[in-house]
XYZ file of C-alpha atoms in Angstrom:
574
model
C 28.556 -29.486 -0.822
C 31.925 -28.876 -2.512
C 32.156 -25.154 -1.811
C 32.423 -23.674 1.658
C 30.768 -20.407 0.686
C 27.449 -22.180 -0.033
C 27.572 -24.277 3.141
C 25.316 -21.848 5.118
C 22.476 -22.599 2.660
C 22.517 -26.206 3.853
C 21.107 -25.089 7.199
C 17.833 -24.101 5.458
C 17.161 -27.703 4.356
C 14.173 -29.078 6.318
C 15.304 -31.095 9.340
C 18.891 -29.794 9.436
C 19.514 -26.348 10.847
C 22.980 -24.789 11.485
C 24.266 -27.456 13.906
C 23.189 -30.551 11.930
C 24.307 -28.952 8.634
C 27.796 -28.326 10.035
C 27.932 -31.899 11.386
C 26.906 -33.312 7.977
C 29.643 -31.320 6.250
C 32.276 -32.500 8.743
C 31.140 -36.120 8.405
C 31.310 -35.950 4.595
C 34.809 -34.473 4.776
C 35.895 -37.276 7.094
C 34.813 -40.025 4.639
C 36.299 -38.370 1.566
C 33.873 -35.615 0.709
C 31.409 -37.538 -1.479
C 28.760 -40.268 -1.235
C 27.340 -42.330 -4.068
C 23.632 -42.406 -3.134
C 20.992 -40.991 -0.842
C 20.709 -44.324 0.952
C 24.372 -43.969 1.937
C 23.435 -41.012 4.143
C 21.509 -43.444 6.320
C 23.759 -46.456 5.901
C 26.895 -44.523 6.912
C 25.010 -42.846 9.757
C 25.558 -39.345 8.431
C 21.913 -38.568 9.269
C 19.460 -40.077 11.718
C 16.250 -41.737 10.452
C 13.959 -38.801 11.284
C 16.300 -36.110 9.910
C 16.948 -38.262 6.847
C 13.243 -38.615 6.135
C 12.740 -34.822 6.332
C 15.849 -33.699 4.462
C 16.676 -36.334 1.830
C 14.347 -35.051 -0.938
C 16.227 -31.732 -0.896
C 19.727 -33.270 -1.137
C 20.984 -34.022 -4.646
C 23.500 -36.708 -5.583
C 25.038 -35.362 -8.767
C 27.560 -36.910 -11.117
C 31.066 -35.483 -10.612
C 34.584 -36.692 -11.459
C 34.993 -38.502 -8.119
C 31.819 -40.536 -8.800
C 32.495 -41.183 -12.486
C 33.023 -44.911 -11.912
C 29.931 -45.260 -9.709
C 26.549 -46.371 -11.070
C 24.395 -43.522 -9.711
C 20.669 -43.808 -9.252
C 19.052 -41.283 -11.687
C 16.265 -40.338 -9.243
C 18.795 -39.327 -6.560
C 19.190 -36.136 -8.627
C 15.482 -35.250 -8.566
C 12.998 -33.801 -6.082
C 11.429 -37.211 -5.533
C 11.542 -38.717 -2.052
C 13.136 -42.179 -1.836
C 9.785 -43.466 -0.545
C 8.441 -43.470 -4.108
C 11.376 -45.257 -5.768
C 13.005 -47.330 -2.992
C 10.437 -48.067 -0.350
C 7.390 -48.491 -2.637
C 9.181 -48.755 -6.010
C 6.348 -46.894 -7.756
C 8.627 -44.739 -9.919
C 10.311 -47.879 -11.254
C 6.943 -49.490 -12.032
C 5.812 -46.343 -13.910
C 9.020 -46.373 -15.967
C 8.768 -50.087 -16.814
C 5.066 -49.838 -17.718
C 5.738 -46.791 -19.893
C 8.450 -48.661 -21.783
C 6.326 -51.875 -21.843
C 9.261 -53.990 -20.663
C 7.304 -56.666 -18.787
C 7.927 -58.114 -15.302
C 10.695 -56.681 -13.118
C 10.820 -59.544 -10.594
C 12.914 -61.908 -12.725
C 16.640 -62.412 -12.035
C 18.865 -61.656 -9.029
C 18.654 -58.556 -6.880
C 21.615 -56.986 -8.666
C 20.073 -57.705 -12.060
C 16.733 -56.279 -10.970
C 18.453 -53.103 -9.695
C 20.356 -52.664 -12.981
C 17.150 -53.304 -14.924
C 15.234 -50.713 -12.852
C 17.943 -48.062 -13.173
C 18.240 -48.707 -16.908
C 14.472 -48.363 -17.302
C 14.477 -45.095 -15.371
C 17.290 -43.688 -17.499
C 15.515 -44.666 -20.713
C 12.152 -43.176 -19.777
C 13.808 -39.985 -18.507
C 15.764 -39.719 -21.759
C 12.531 -40.186 -23.739
C 10.757 -37.450 -21.741
C 13.768 -35.161 -22.092
C 13.711 -35.562 -25.854
C 9.979 -34.805 -25.873
C 10.536 -31.595 -23.885
C 13.182 -30.530 -26.418
C 10.806 -31.232 -29.355
C 7.978 -29.277 -27.739
C 10.295 -26.370 -27.027
C 11.472 -26.163 -30.619
C 7.924 -26.480 -31.928
C 6.659 -23.742 -29.640
C 9.566 -21.450 -30.521
C 9.087 -21.911 -34.257
C 5.340 -21.369 -33.980
C 5.885 -18.141 -32.027
C 8.568 -16.762 -34.348
C 6.463 -17.508 -37.418
C 3.784 -15.167 -36.012
C 5.712 -12.555 -34.010
C 9.275 -12.752 -35.251
C 12.428 -13.511 -33.213
C 10.956 -12.318 -29.887
C 10.482 -15.691 -28.153
C 11.231 -15.448 -24.408
C 13.024 -18.659 -23.481
C 13.039 -17.938 -19.737
C 9.267 -17.401 -19.712
C 8.484 -20.737 -21.389
C 6.990 -23.164 -18.887
C 5.957 -26.553 -20.305
C 3.721 -27.181 -17.282
C 1.576 -24.201 -18.291
C 2.327 -23.392 -21.943
C 1.977 -26.925 -23.358
C -1.497 -28.550 -23.253
C -1.655 -32.204 -22.203
C -2.870 -33.404 -25.611
C 0.405 -32.282 -27.247
C 2.641 -34.471 -25.069
C 3.873 -37.586 -26.884
C 6.346 -39.075 -24.385
C 5.799 -42.616 -23.146
C 4.923 -41.663 -19.574
C 1.988 -39.572 -20.820
C 0.294 -42.735 -22.123
C -0.136 -44.112 -18.573
C -3.294 -43.619 -16.538
C -1.796 -42.439 -13.262
C -5.199 -41.727 -11.733
C -6.181 -45.385 -12.098
C -2.827 -46.396 -10.595
C -3.451 -44.112 -7.593
C -6.904 -45.639 -7.121
C -5.336 -49.114 -6.959
C -2.860 -47.899 -4.346
C -5.667 -46.333 -2.305
C -7.702 -49.587 -2.441
C -4.687 -51.460 -1.039
C -4.903 -49.186 2.012
C -1.684 -47.259 1.317
C -3.296 -43.816 1.113
C -3.740 -41.204 -1.605
C -0.595 -40.825 -3.716
C -1.857 -39.176 -6.918
C 0.079 -35.940 -6.324
C 3.284 -37.979 -5.843
C 2.642 -39.938 -9.023
C 2.136 -36.729 -10.989
C 5.350 -35.396 -9.480
C 7.157 -38.554 -10.679
C 5.953 -37.829 -14.228
C 7.229 -34.265 -14.154
C 10.550 -35.225 -12.554
C 11.069 -37.652 -15.439
C 10.590 -34.717 -17.799
C 12.271 -31.913 -15.835
C 14.573 -33.347 -13.145
C 14.948 -31.027 -10.156
C 13.443 -28.157 -12.164
C 12.194 -25.362 -9.907
C 8.502 -24.792 -10.794
C 8.650 -21.269 -9.416
C 9.308 -18.414 -11.813
C 11.956 -15.842 -10.867
C 10.610 -12.710 -9.241
C 10.181 -9.938 -11.759
C 11.242 -6.448 -10.673
C 8.339 -4.058 -10.274
C 8.398 -1.745 -13.278
C 6.420 1.406 -13.990
C 3.051 -0.059 -15.072
C 2.841 -2.813 -12.470
C 4.165 -0.700 -9.601
C 1.790 2.150 -10.462
C -1.184 -0.238 -10.476
C -0.201 -1.827 -7.159
C 0.340 1.482 -5.370
C -2.604 3.438 -6.765
C -5.107 0.799 -7.863
C -5.437 2.646 -11.187
C -4.949 1.291 -14.689
C -4.861 2.767 -18.183
C -8.604 2.241 -18.447
C -9.360 4.250 -15.280
C -6.659 6.912 -15.525
C -5.770 8.041 -19.019
C -5.314 11.274 -21.023
C -8.579 13.101 -21.651
C -10.330 11.918 -18.488
C -11.740 14.469 -16.034
C -10.575 14.071 -12.434
C -11.190 15.949 -9.200
C -8.482 16.874 -6.726
C -7.366 19.314 -4.087
C -4.615 21.903 -4.529
C -1.953 21.249 -1.886
C 0.828 23.623 -2.937
C 1.581 26.389 -5.422
C 5.138 26.629 -6.734
C 7.010 28.795 -9.229
C 6.404 26.164 -11.906
C 2.764 25.288 -11.274
C 0.402 23.726 -8.734
C 0.671 20.428 -6.929
C -2.631 18.565 -6.603
C -3.715 15.515 -4.630
C -6.251 13.395 -6.531
C -8.730 10.906 -5.134
C -6.870 7.833 -3.917
C -3.996 10.062 -2.720
C -2.431 10.169 -6.199
C -0.015 13.105 -6.678
C -0.615 15.327 -9.688
C 0.852 18.510 -11.126
C -0.542 21.374 -13.224
C 2.265 23.126 -15.112
C 2.080 26.903 -15.216
C 1.363 26.827 -18.954
C -1.722 24.634 -18.380
C -3.342 26.675 -15.604
C -5.269 28.888 -18.019
C -5.651 29.603 -21.736
C -3.981 32.972 -21.362
C -0.487 33.604 -19.993
C -0.167 33.128 -16.225
C 2.582 34.722 -14.166
C 1.858 32.958 -10.886
C -0.174 29.900 -9.869
C -1.709 31.935 -7.027
C -3.462 34.072 -9.640
C -5.565 31.081 -10.754
C -5.901 28.595 -7.880
C -5.447 28.767 -4.130
C -4.156 26.087 -1.790
C -6.956 23.992 -0.315
C -9.578 24.456 -3.036
C -11.098 21.529 -4.933
C -10.663 21.586 -8.714
C -11.740 19.546 -11.723
C -9.028 19.134 -14.342
C -8.195 17.149 -17.480
C -5.450 14.522 -17.505
C -2.848 15.269 -20.154
C -0.250 12.630 -19.270
C 0.161 9.771 -16.776
C 3.808 9.518 -15.679
C 3.914 6.066 -14.140
C 7.670 6.034 -13.596
C 7.338 9.227 -11.544
C 4.092 8.171 -9.825
C 2.461 11.393 -10.962
C -0.223 12.714 -13.292
C -0.030 15.897 -15.377
C -3.244 17.942 -15.469
C -4.622 20.922 -17.338
C -7.196 23.618 -16.579
C -7.164 25.077 -20.083
C -10.590 25.334 -21.677
C -9.260 24.143 -25.026
C -8.303 20.834 -23.341
C -11.774 20.550 -21.797
C -13.339 21.064 -25.216
C -11.195 18.487 -27.008
C -13.191 15.352 -27.939
C -12.185 12.158 -26.209
C -11.200 10.517 -29.487
C -8.508 13.157 -30.086
C -6.501 12.087 -27.014
C -3.793 9.476 -27.431
C -5.059 6.029 -26.551
C -2.770 4.048 -24.131
C -0.906 1.254 -25.885
C -1.882 -1.269 -23.205
C -5.587 -0.966 -24.058
C -7.042 -3.173 -26.749
C -7.536 -1.405 -30.095
C -11.057 -0.378 -30.992
C -13.136 -3.012 -32.677
C -13.465 -2.754 -36.447
C -17.248 -2.530 -35.990
C -17.037 0.294 -33.450
C -19.670 2.925 -34.265
C -17.553 6.067 -34.516
C -20.469 8.263 -35.643
C -22.545 7.370 -32.599
C -19.512 7.998 -30.413
C -19.053 11.448 -31.975
C -22.700 12.348 -31.313
C -22.345 11.334 -27.667
C -19.190 13.437 -27.344
C -20.980 16.441 -28.885
C -23.833 16.127 -26.389
C -21.369 15.962 -23.513
C -19.531 19.010 -24.838
C -22.766 21.036 -24.979
C -23.680 20.108 -21.422
C -20.164 20.994 -20.261
C -20.352 24.405 -21.956
C -23.711 25.122 -20.311
C -22.316 24.146 -16.939
C -19.245 26.345 -17.367
C -21.324 29.328 -18.450
C -23.634 28.874 -15.459
C -20.656 28.825 -13.077
C -19.170 31.940 -14.662
C -22.484 33.846 -14.360
C -22.793 32.927 -10.680
C -19.353 34.286 -9.898
C -20.212 37.790 -11.182
C -21.137 39.296 -7.810
C -21.960 43.021 -7.979
C -21.275 44.851 -11.233
C -20.796 48.583 -11.899
C -24.473 49.204 -12.642
C -25.363 48.132 -9.101
C -22.816 50.287 -7.387
C -20.331 47.484 -6.631
C -18.552 47.705 -3.288
C -20.138 51.058 -2.361
C -23.559 49.468 -1.877
C -23.524 47.755 1.531
C -26.819 46.992 3.221
C -25.237 46.141 6.577
C -27.476 43.072 6.930
C -26.275 39.589 7.854
C -26.307 37.632 4.584
C -24.994 34.499 2.900
C -21.475 34.704 1.514
C -20.499 33.996 -2.094
C -17.568 31.822 -1.045
C -16.578 28.521 -2.662
C -13.820 27.624 -0.212
C -14.167 23.948 0.856
C -14.027 24.944 4.537
C -16.814 27.543 4.263
C -20.464 26.766 5.020
C -23.485 29.033 4.541
C -25.223 27.339 7.443
C -26.363 27.914 11.002
C -24.410 27.129 14.130
C -26.163 23.813 14.886
C -25.829 22.578 11.279
C -22.064 23.189 11.244
C -21.642 21.546 14.656
C -23.682 18.551 13.501
C -21.537 18.107 10.380
C -18.350 18.202 12.426
C -19.622 15.755 15.047
C -20.944 13.312 12.463
C -17.451 13.210 10.954
C -16.239 11.440 14.099
C -12.566 11.285 15.026
C -11.564 11.986 11.433
C -12.676 15.619 11.890
C -10.473 16.253 14.955
C -8.231 19.214 14.175
C -10.410 20.350 11.261
C -12.251 23.678 11.143
C -15.267 25.057 9.295
C -16.272 28.706 8.870
C -19.769 30.176 8.641
C -21.287 33.683 8.617
C -21.679 34.929 12.161
C -25.149 35.878 13.346
C -23.720 38.770 15.380
C -22.968 41.139 12.516
C -22.481 41.323 8.770
C -18.753 41.878 9.276
C -17.840 38.794 11.259
C -17.486 35.066 10.769
C -17.638 32.136 13.188
C -14.785 29.632 13.140
C -15.755 26.151 14.436
C -12.642 24.224 15.491
C -12.845 20.547 16.560
C -10.440 20.367 19.490
C -11.131 16.734 20.365
C -13.923 14.250 19.599
C -17.273 15.839 20.457
C -15.767 19.168 21.615
C -15.970 22.196 19.311
C -14.586 25.644 20.083
C -16.203 28.603 18.295
C -13.964 31.594 17.606
C -15.149 34.942 16.282
C -13.395 36.329 13.195
C -13.821 40.001 12.233
C -13.913 41.035 8.580
C -12.456 44.214 7.108
C -12.171 45.667 3.607
C -15.287 43.919 2.259
C -16.462 44.496 -1.304
C -20.102 43.555 -0.767
C -22.286 42.078 1.934
C -22.046 38.720 0.126
C -18.251 38.701 -0.079
C -15.723 37.619 2.527
C -13.491 40.366 3.888
C -10.113 40.830 2.305
C -8.695 41.126 5.821
C -9.692 38.664 8.550
C -8.787 39.469 12.118
C -8.727 37.475 15.377
C -7.778 39.693 18.312
C -4.794 41.672 17.022
C -3.655 39.216 14.366
C -4.591 39.790 10.715
C -4.957 37.173 7.982
C -5.247 37.738 4.246
C -7.467 34.770 3.372
C -9.259 31.749 4.774
C -6.321 29.537 3.789
C -3.941 31.767 5.709
C -6.321 31.751 8.678
C -6.394 27.945 8.730
C -2.662 27.661 8.152
C -1.433 30.248 10.642
C -4.124 29.966 13.316
C -5.684 26.485 13.354
C -2.624 24.410 12.371
C -0.343 25.763 15.143
C -3.090 25.208 17.713
C -3.476 21.609 16.510
C 0.260 21.192 17.107
C -0.126 22.575 20.632
C -3.026 20.201 21.340
C -0.919 17.260 20.168
C 1.992 18.404 22.341
C -0.287 18.712 25.380
C -1.917 15.283 25.082
C 1.492 13.652 24.553
C 2.892 15.316 27.683
C 3.830 12.987 30.539
C 1.555 14.885 32.943
C -1.562 14.721 30.743
C -4.358 12.337 31.709
C -7.199 11.628 29.321
C -9.694 11.543 32.208
C -12.481 13.715 33.535
C -11.686 16.410 36.102
C -13.270 14.408 38.965
C -11.251 11.316 38.054
C -8.053 13.364 37.975
C -8.873 14.764 41.452
C -9.287 11.219 42.768
C -5.915 10.321 41.269
C -4.352 13.311 43.018
C -5.827 12.265 46.359
C -4.411 8.751 46.017
C -0.972 10.131 45.174
C -1.184 12.477 48.154
C -2.199 9.646 50.465
C 0.840 7.629 49.402
C 3.192 10.595 49.855
C 1.700 13.285 52.179
C 4.725 15.593 51.799
C 4.615 15.713 48.011
C 2.945 18.215 45.692
C 1.152 16.517 42.803
C -0.369 17.926 39.633
C -1.804 16.688 36.332
C -3.182 18.115 33.104
C -6.583 17.206 31.670
C -9.250 18.779 29.476
C -11.279 21.621 30.930
C -14.906 20.517 30.998
C -16.314 24.043 31.411
C -14.469 25.837 28.606
C -14.125 23.926 25.251
C -10.573 23.920 23.949
C -8.947 24.708 27.317
C -6.746 22.599 29.555
C -7.161 22.276 33.296
C -4.010 22.204 35.428
C -5.189 20.418 38.569
C -2.974 20.168 41.647
C -3.142 19.189 45.316
C -1.140 20.930 48.023
C -3.063 20.144 51.186
C -6.451 18.450 51.218
C -8.581 19.994 48.472
C -7.654 19.804 44.758
C -7.377 23.144 42.955
C -7.096 24.041 39.290
C -5.808 26.629 36.863
C -7.201 27.170 33.342
C -4.665 26.893 30.521
C -5.589 28.426 27.169
C -4.266 27.351 23.770
C -3.197 29.861 21.127
C -1.096 29.705 17.952
C 1.850 31.167 19.900
C 1.703 28.699 22.794
C -0.100 28.135 26.073
C -1.834 30.957 27.959
C -1.638 31.102 31.750
C -2.711 34.428 33.112
C -1.186 37.321 31.188
C 1.782 35.292 29.948
C 2.151 33.075 26.869
C 4.495 30.081 27.124
C 5.998 28.554 23.966
C 5.815 25.003 25.382
C 4.218 23.150 28.267
C 7.426 22.391 30.151
C 8.258 26.096 30.576
C 4.722 26.771 31.843
C 4.917 23.910 34.349
C 8.327 25.050 35.576
C 6.889 28.511 36.214
C 3.894 26.920 37.947
C 6.057 24.788 40.237
C 7.959 27.857 41.445
C 4.783 29.293 42.952
C 1.842 26.872 42.703
C -0.237 28.884 45.181
C -0.265 31.942 42.938
C -3.758 32.631 41.690
C -3.759 33.606 38.056
C -6.804 34.153 35.946
C -6.231 32.500 32.588
C -9.196 34.340 31.166
C -11.048 31.659 29.293
C -13.213 34.197 27.564
C -10.284 36.426 26.686
C -8.294 33.637 25.099
C -11.145 32.611 22.822
């Protein structure tokens, strides 16, 4: 470690850590800053036996100017553990057998060491030359087919070169048979180490991992959305929900939560001044994909009939998809597209005929029968169903339907609707909505009214009435005084608190079990628990004749005079 700025990386070597890494650096500095071999780490007591065994394969002994006169072991600059070339000497045996040099046991110890190191250098040089030949051959083969576009960094001889193309000497050895001999001698299974020796001969200390590639448009889009060019491409019909209308078009949320956009020019075949003239927020639509903008994580859509009528073959095919086969039957494909176009036209005409409710020959809006009837409403929150059917649908939705609301025709009169609001799991509050300015019995009133508040559409009703009340419910259940318990359990809690502190006045909030969608403010002054009903409205919380913008203000008013009896008017608040 010659550079201090890379010293912190030494602490990540297995077996070291910050303290041992700093001690190793100090010890190396004390003896001159360099060592000539991995064994010297143990011989000079720079590392203990256990730490040495864990860390040594990750420490490289590289040739530098200070070690120029030293005869360095070539495998000290590889990922091989000294167990395979010092303790067991298997790497040396593989090198000698590959070079067919005969017996290594002849001569003195020094001569045997020089012979082993020379054999290792020769076989590593042979493998290195083979890697260079294979690289040049692969590059030339690629450029002869695709031109000068060969990616050097992406070339991996472990993967890109089949085993039958290797011609280095180490490839001629049967390492599996060698590992079987070792296993029969009772030394364990070492095949993976033997294969690693082969590859370290070829690519010393080469990191087998490929660098992380930054997530670009195509890959990032596929990971985030799960969609590819084969599932989401121009010309494909998709279904989504309009979430917002802007001055430039409509924002849509497709299945899979994919954002999409319909430009103003693509909302209709004729000129459109405002997106609200064509689509309303909250409705479900079917549109045609015109462009997939992967870099922007968005999809451009169109509602123009000319785009719906365009054959699939006329849309631009994504470049990532394989080209059509030369034997692709284009005539049969055209016939299938024509059949689909006819069915689509019939479907569109049927939808357009159904939307013509009341024409001039029938008297239009002047002919009202005054009878309760089904509504011609396609809003996704509207149901032409009875009370029990709507309640069943909401309850079967489970917790996912909490805060949602559905609307149905009221059975009380032809000019009223019933709003079913899921306050909490299993509890539904029904609110009456009066209709005014109706065109026909089958139409929904142009003005919807709850108490004294008017709304211009179902979307406005859900946005200005239901959404604020959902916020108030969330605020109430997050309040420190709210207990998600039954009224009897809350009373028992009050009695325990009172028993622990007889002089105190205790109170809690819980759900009112008698009136759906109401809170119960339960308190204990003396011996018997009492309660006050708290209503929920878009403007706040109702206690008696007053409306409080938040729960803390209501509770402060309650604590000033808890004995005051106020009628919250459960029926009036609904």
